Amino acid sequence: MWTTSIGKSAKIGLLAFSLAASVAIPSYAASDALTVVVTDEPKSLDPCDTDLSGNARVLRNNITETLVNLSPADGSVEPSLATAWEQVGDLAWKFTLREGVSFHDGKAFDAAAVAVALKRAQDPTLACEVGLATLKGIVLTPEVVDAKTLVIHTDFVEPILPNKLSALDIGSPDTPTHAKSREPIGTGPYKLAAWTPGQSITLTAFDKYWGDKPAIKDATILWRAESAVRAAMVDTGEAQIAYEIAPQDGTTANDHAFPNAETSVLRIDQEVAPLNDKRVREALNLAIDRDGLIGTIFHPQAQKAMQVVLPSVFGYNADIPVWSYDPEKARGLLDAARADGVPVDTEIVIYGRIGIYPNSSESLEAIQTMLADAGFNVRLEMLETSPWLKKLLKPWDGGRQPSILQTQIDNTEGDAVFTLPNRFTSDGNTSSIADTKLDTLISDASKATGDERKRLFQEAFKYLAVDAINIVPLFHMVTIARIAPDVNYTPDVQAGNEIKLKTISYR
Amino acid sequence: MSLAYFVRRMVFAALALAALMTSAFILVRLTGDPVNLYLPVDASDAAREAMRGRLGLDRSLLTQFFDWAGDMLRLDFGMSLWHNRPAMDVVLEALPNTLALGAIALTLAFVAAIVVGSIAAVNAGGWIDRGINVLSQAAASVPDFWLGLMGVLLFAVTFRLLPTSGFGGPVYWVLPVACLFARPFGTLVQIVRGSMIEALNATFVRTARAKGARSKRVIFVHALRNALLPVVTVTGDLAAQFAGGGGVVEVVFGFPGIGKLLIDGILKRDFAIVQASIFAVAVVIFIINILVDMLYASIDPRVRVE
């Protein structure tokens, strides 16, 4: 019968396929090669676009370097391409540059190269991310004193210029000045070997690197959208490090959680009733069982937050009490507000963003139930990034519904000034609070130095959380990375933005 | 196929393409402004306006439409915002991968379905038929996403036979092909089975058997040829669907095809990529339809393609 012959060929076919497959699968992980899998392909690989973590992860301190780095432990400024710096007068900072550094294209690293990078980053026609974000609102004018000395003039007193420059990746002076680059040339320990669009980026060690030679010679960066697939790639040896593993996939001994400098919060639109009543905003905070969310929907190592920055950020206030879970008190506050004519029964919409962090939808579903239990009339709306950004950014519709918005705020620059002004002052484009006292506090703190600066920022955080209650702080978040057991790598608080390849080796 | 027929088809295809591209132009703009996605949250309003100006998004929709339509007539689809390269270049890199993936999966599904469906039809009502029925219905209804992840867990993680994902030599194609194979295989088995049972009971087959024709010849020559027409129709439809890429499968396996590109383009509001992808896929679907028509005529000479 012909059915029998099909069965036989199927068996032979399967056997042949298994043999072919077992010899065809490449062997991975040479002793000096490493593959890292991330979620998304980077956008431009331009040195001036490292505000986006997808780009920074490939570039920062791998291909390109900055004048200074920030310590992941306490945010203090550490030397990199600059060996020393000092404020010389109110409106100028002097940087002494490292000797013996060259770019991958053979050009010498000097003050003129930094000047070119700085001008390029601030060029409005290029719309560089670092110029639009970290260096926004300040005019930096470089003055080349000599090859190894650069003075940067500022248009107002800038006490933390070195912190800001830790975000400026410096590319070769030959980087195109009128277009974004896909072929970055830096001074870092690795140079770009290839970028195969849609597939992978490979880096190879730069022989003439000024610092210690890295243990890994060739690194490949891949991207896969699915957390389960990323995790599986480490198990099979196709990758040695996989970032952003979802909590439900990250339960093995090879999964390591690390704080990622992000704080999850709900932003309250306090311009719209009933959220313009402080009792209602307090009730929102009291109605959420944060302990119940940790270890279930959020990772067990997430920390309950009371402000939007981590303890490692300058200006963090350790004395703000964490909100307790007290639904009875929340109900009482709502009743009192209702008795005074506040429309507390108006529907409040919770805007969430799909995938802003693992289990983002599930967390809001739980919070919606908690708020409803405390007497709120709430509806959940999960949005994709683009419509969510419309809710985050001004201008907003005048006749809008009362709402709270799921968001996540990061601070990798180590100072509160990178978090507070745009998000919590009257003219901030994502701020839902307009309070002159807070405006003054943030403005004064931004100009101050030393202990005074710290005190003012701490006061601002306290005012925001306790007096104004503009936010529902949730957690200081963690990211899970799966790391092959033979790889020596400890992700730190900056690992969300940087894959520090030179710190990685095989055991 | 006469020249007049071909010209008529071309004119209709051009009109359909124009309508489709106009809808695409309007729909992608209705989904939101890309500027907020591309600039940091801290960027000022002035920077946002400047970018809108650079992209021409500050002009009236009608002006944007006429400029875009003029460019499209020259087959210029503009620069991809995300890839920072001409959108058509990016699309033409992804399209062959998807077409190859779809062609392999569909050819295998077509051949396997004819064999398995015929076996079921020959054994209609028996336990083999019932088994095939259950199997094909399961194959037709299993979600691609689930099948993909199970494939990774079983064949990559547990048995270490295949890579989890990626793009390269033949082994990288096995799991994506297997995932894309399942649904058309299940669907086609059902159709082959049904039309074969009908054909095997037709008078001409009974006559052939009565004249002493051998069993295999009756099944493969007389009955199958007559049963093929509905199978080709459905396969043509499936091929058109595959031209748009198996989006979920391509995303799960990191396969650089047009489906993944289109999903990313929509999520990133990369208008040029979305429009160029839709155009390329629409052209491929038109070609597939012509080919299916020609195939009809060669299978059944009674069908005249005019």
PDB file of N, CA and C in Angstrom, chain B residues 4 7 12 42 58 87-88 96 103 123 132 157 159 161-162 165 200 209 214 233 248 255 275 280 287:
ATOM      1  N   ALA B   4      -6.092  41.966 -24.325  1.00  0.00           N
ATOM      2  CA  ALA B   4      -7.173  42.836 -23.852  1.00  0.00           C
ATOM      3  C   ALA B   4      -7.526  42.500 -22.402  1.00  0.00           C
ATOM      4  N   VAL B   7      -4.796  43.846 -20.127  1.00  0.00           N
ATOM      5  CA  VAL B   7      -4.869  45.306 -19.978  1.00  0.00           C
ATOM      6  C   VAL B   7      -6.024  45.673 -19.042  1.00  0.00           C
ATOM      7  N   PHE B  12      -7.937  47.710 -13.734  1.00  0.00           N
ATOM      8  CA  PHE B  12      -8.666  47.492 -12.475  1.00  0.00           C
ATOM      9  C   PHE B  12      -7.703  47.449 -11.286  1.00  0.00           C
ATOM     10  N   ASP B  42      11.001  65.360  27.181  1.00  0.00           N
ATOM     11  CA  ASP B  42      11.391  66.686  27.659  1.00  0.00           C
ATOM     12  C   ASP B  42      11.519  67.724  26.539  1.00  0.00           C
ATOM     13  N   ASP B  58       2.772  69.882   9.188  1.00  0.00           N
ATOM     14  CA  ASP B  58       2.051  71.094   9.575  1.00  0.00           C
ATOM     15  C   ASP B  58       1.207  71.640   8.422  1.00  0.00           C
ATOM     16  N   ALA B  87      12.266  54.305   2.463  1.00  0.00           N
ATOM     17  CA  ALA B  87      11.349  53.263   2.954  1.00  0.00           C
ATOM     18  C   ALA B  87      11.300  52.066   2.008  1.00  0.00           C
ATOM     19  N   MET B  88      11.333  52.325   0.677  1.00  0.00           N
ATOM     20  CA  MET B  88      11.218  51.211  -0.260  1.00  0.00           C
ATOM     21  C   MET B  88      12.433  50.279  -0.164  1.00  0.00           C
ATOM     22  N   PRO B  96      11.292  39.795   0.129  1.00  0.00           N
ATOM     23  CA  PRO B  96      11.674  38.452  -0.351  1.00  0.00           C
ATOM     24  C   PRO B  96      11.684  37.407   0.765  1.00  0.00           C
ATOM     25  N   ALA B 103       5.915  31.005   0.661  1.00  0.00           N
ATOM     26  CA  ALA B 103       5.880  30.035  -0.448  1.00  0.00           C
ATOM     27  C   ALA B 103       6.238  28.639   0.054  1.00  0.00           C
ATOM     28  N   ASN B 123     -10.615   6.758   2.807  1.00  0.00           N
ATOM     29  CA  ASN B 123     -11.051   5.998   3.986  1.00  0.00           C
ATOM     30  C   ASN B 123     -12.248   6.665   4.670  1.00  0.00           C
ATOM     31  N   ILE B 132      -7.701  12.011  11.022  1.00  0.00           N
ATOM     32  CA  ILE B 132      -7.238  13.137  10.185  1.00  0.00           C
ATOM     33  C   ILE B 132      -8.134  14.361  10.404  1.00  0.00           C
ATOM     34  N   VAL B 157      14.677  24.506  23.231  1.00  0.00           N
ATOM     35  CA  VAL B 157      15.149  24.438  24.618  1.00  0.00           C
ATOM     36  C   VAL B 157      15.276  22.981  25.078  1.00  0.00           C
ATOM     37  N   PHE B 159      14.898  19.783  23.226  1.00  0.00           N
ATOM     38  CA  PHE B 159      15.644  18.819  22.407  1.00  0.00           C
ATOM     39  C   PHE B 159      16.895  19.393  21.756  1.00  0.00           C
ATOM     40  N   LEU B 161      17.348  20.827  19.021  1.00  0.00           N
ATOM     41  CA  LEU B 161      17.464  20.462  17.611  1.00  0.00           C
ATOM     42  C   LEU B 161      17.528  21.695  16.709  1.00  0.00           C
ATOM     43  N   LEU B 162      16.886  22.759  17.142  1.00  0.00           N
ATOM     44  CA  LEU B 162      16.735  23.942  16.280  1.00  0.00           C
ATOM     45  C   LEU B 162      17.069  25.203  17.065  1.00  0.00           C
ATOM     46  N   SER B 165      15.285  31.176  17.307  1.00  0.00           N
ATOM     47  CA  SER B 165      14.793  32.283  16.488  1.00  0.00           C
ATOM     48  C   SER B 165      15.941  32.798  15.644  1.00  0.00           C
ATOM     49  N   LEU B 200     -14.915  11.244  -5.938  1.00  0.00           N
ATOM     50  CA  LEU B 200     -14.846   9.768  -5.963  1.00  0.00           C
ATOM     51  C   LEU B 200     -16.230   9.142  -6.156  1.00  0.00           C
ATOM     52  N   ARG B 209     -13.808   3.200 -12.940  1.00  0.00           N
ATOM     53  CA  ARG B 209     -13.578   1.971 -12.157  1.00  0.00           C
ATOM     54  C   ARG B 209     -14.208   0.766 -12.848  1.00  0.00           C
ATOM     55  N   ARG B 214      -7.023   1.285 -12.645  1.00  0.00           N
ATOM     56  CA  ARG B 214      -6.466   0.920 -11.341  1.00  0.00           C
ATOM     57  C   ARG B 214      -6.805   1.989 -10.287  1.00  0.00           C
ATOM     58  N   THR B 233      -8.433  27.541  -5.468  1.00  0.00           N
ATOM     59  CA  THR B 233      -9.080  28.811  -5.104  1.00  0.00           C
ATOM     60  C   THR B 233      -8.678  29.220  -3.688  1.00  0.00           C
ATOM     61  N   VAL B 248       2.621  37.675  13.456  1.00  0.00           N
ATOM     62  CA  VAL B 248       2.921  37.162  14.804  1.00  0.00           C
ATOM     63  C   VAL B 248       4.122  36.222  14.753  1.00  0.00           C
ATOM     64  N   PHE B 255      12.056  37.184  12.754  1.00  0.00           N
ATOM     65  CA  PHE B 255      12.288  36.925  11.336  1.00  0.00           C
ATOM     66  C   PHE B 255      12.103  38.241  10.561  1.00  0.00           C
ATOM     67  N   GLN B 275       3.189  52.788   4.340  1.00  0.00           N
ATOM     68  CA  GLN B 275       2.666  52.993   2.978  1.00  0.00           C
ATOM     69  C   GLN B 275       3.439  52.168   1.948  1.00  0.00           C
ATOM     70  N   ALA B 280       3.769  47.443  -1.695  1.00  0.00           N
ATOM     71  CA  ALA B 280       4.503  46.266  -2.179  1.00  0.00           C
ATOM     72  C   ALA B 280       3.643  45.007  -2.046  1.00  0.00           C
ATOM     73  N   ILE B 287      -0.289  40.082  -8.485  1.00  0.00           N
ATOM     74  CA  ILE B 287       0.420  39.089  -9.306  1.00  0.00           C
ATOM     75  C   ILE B 287      -0.059  37.674  -8.956  1.00  0.00           C
TER      76      ILE B 287
END
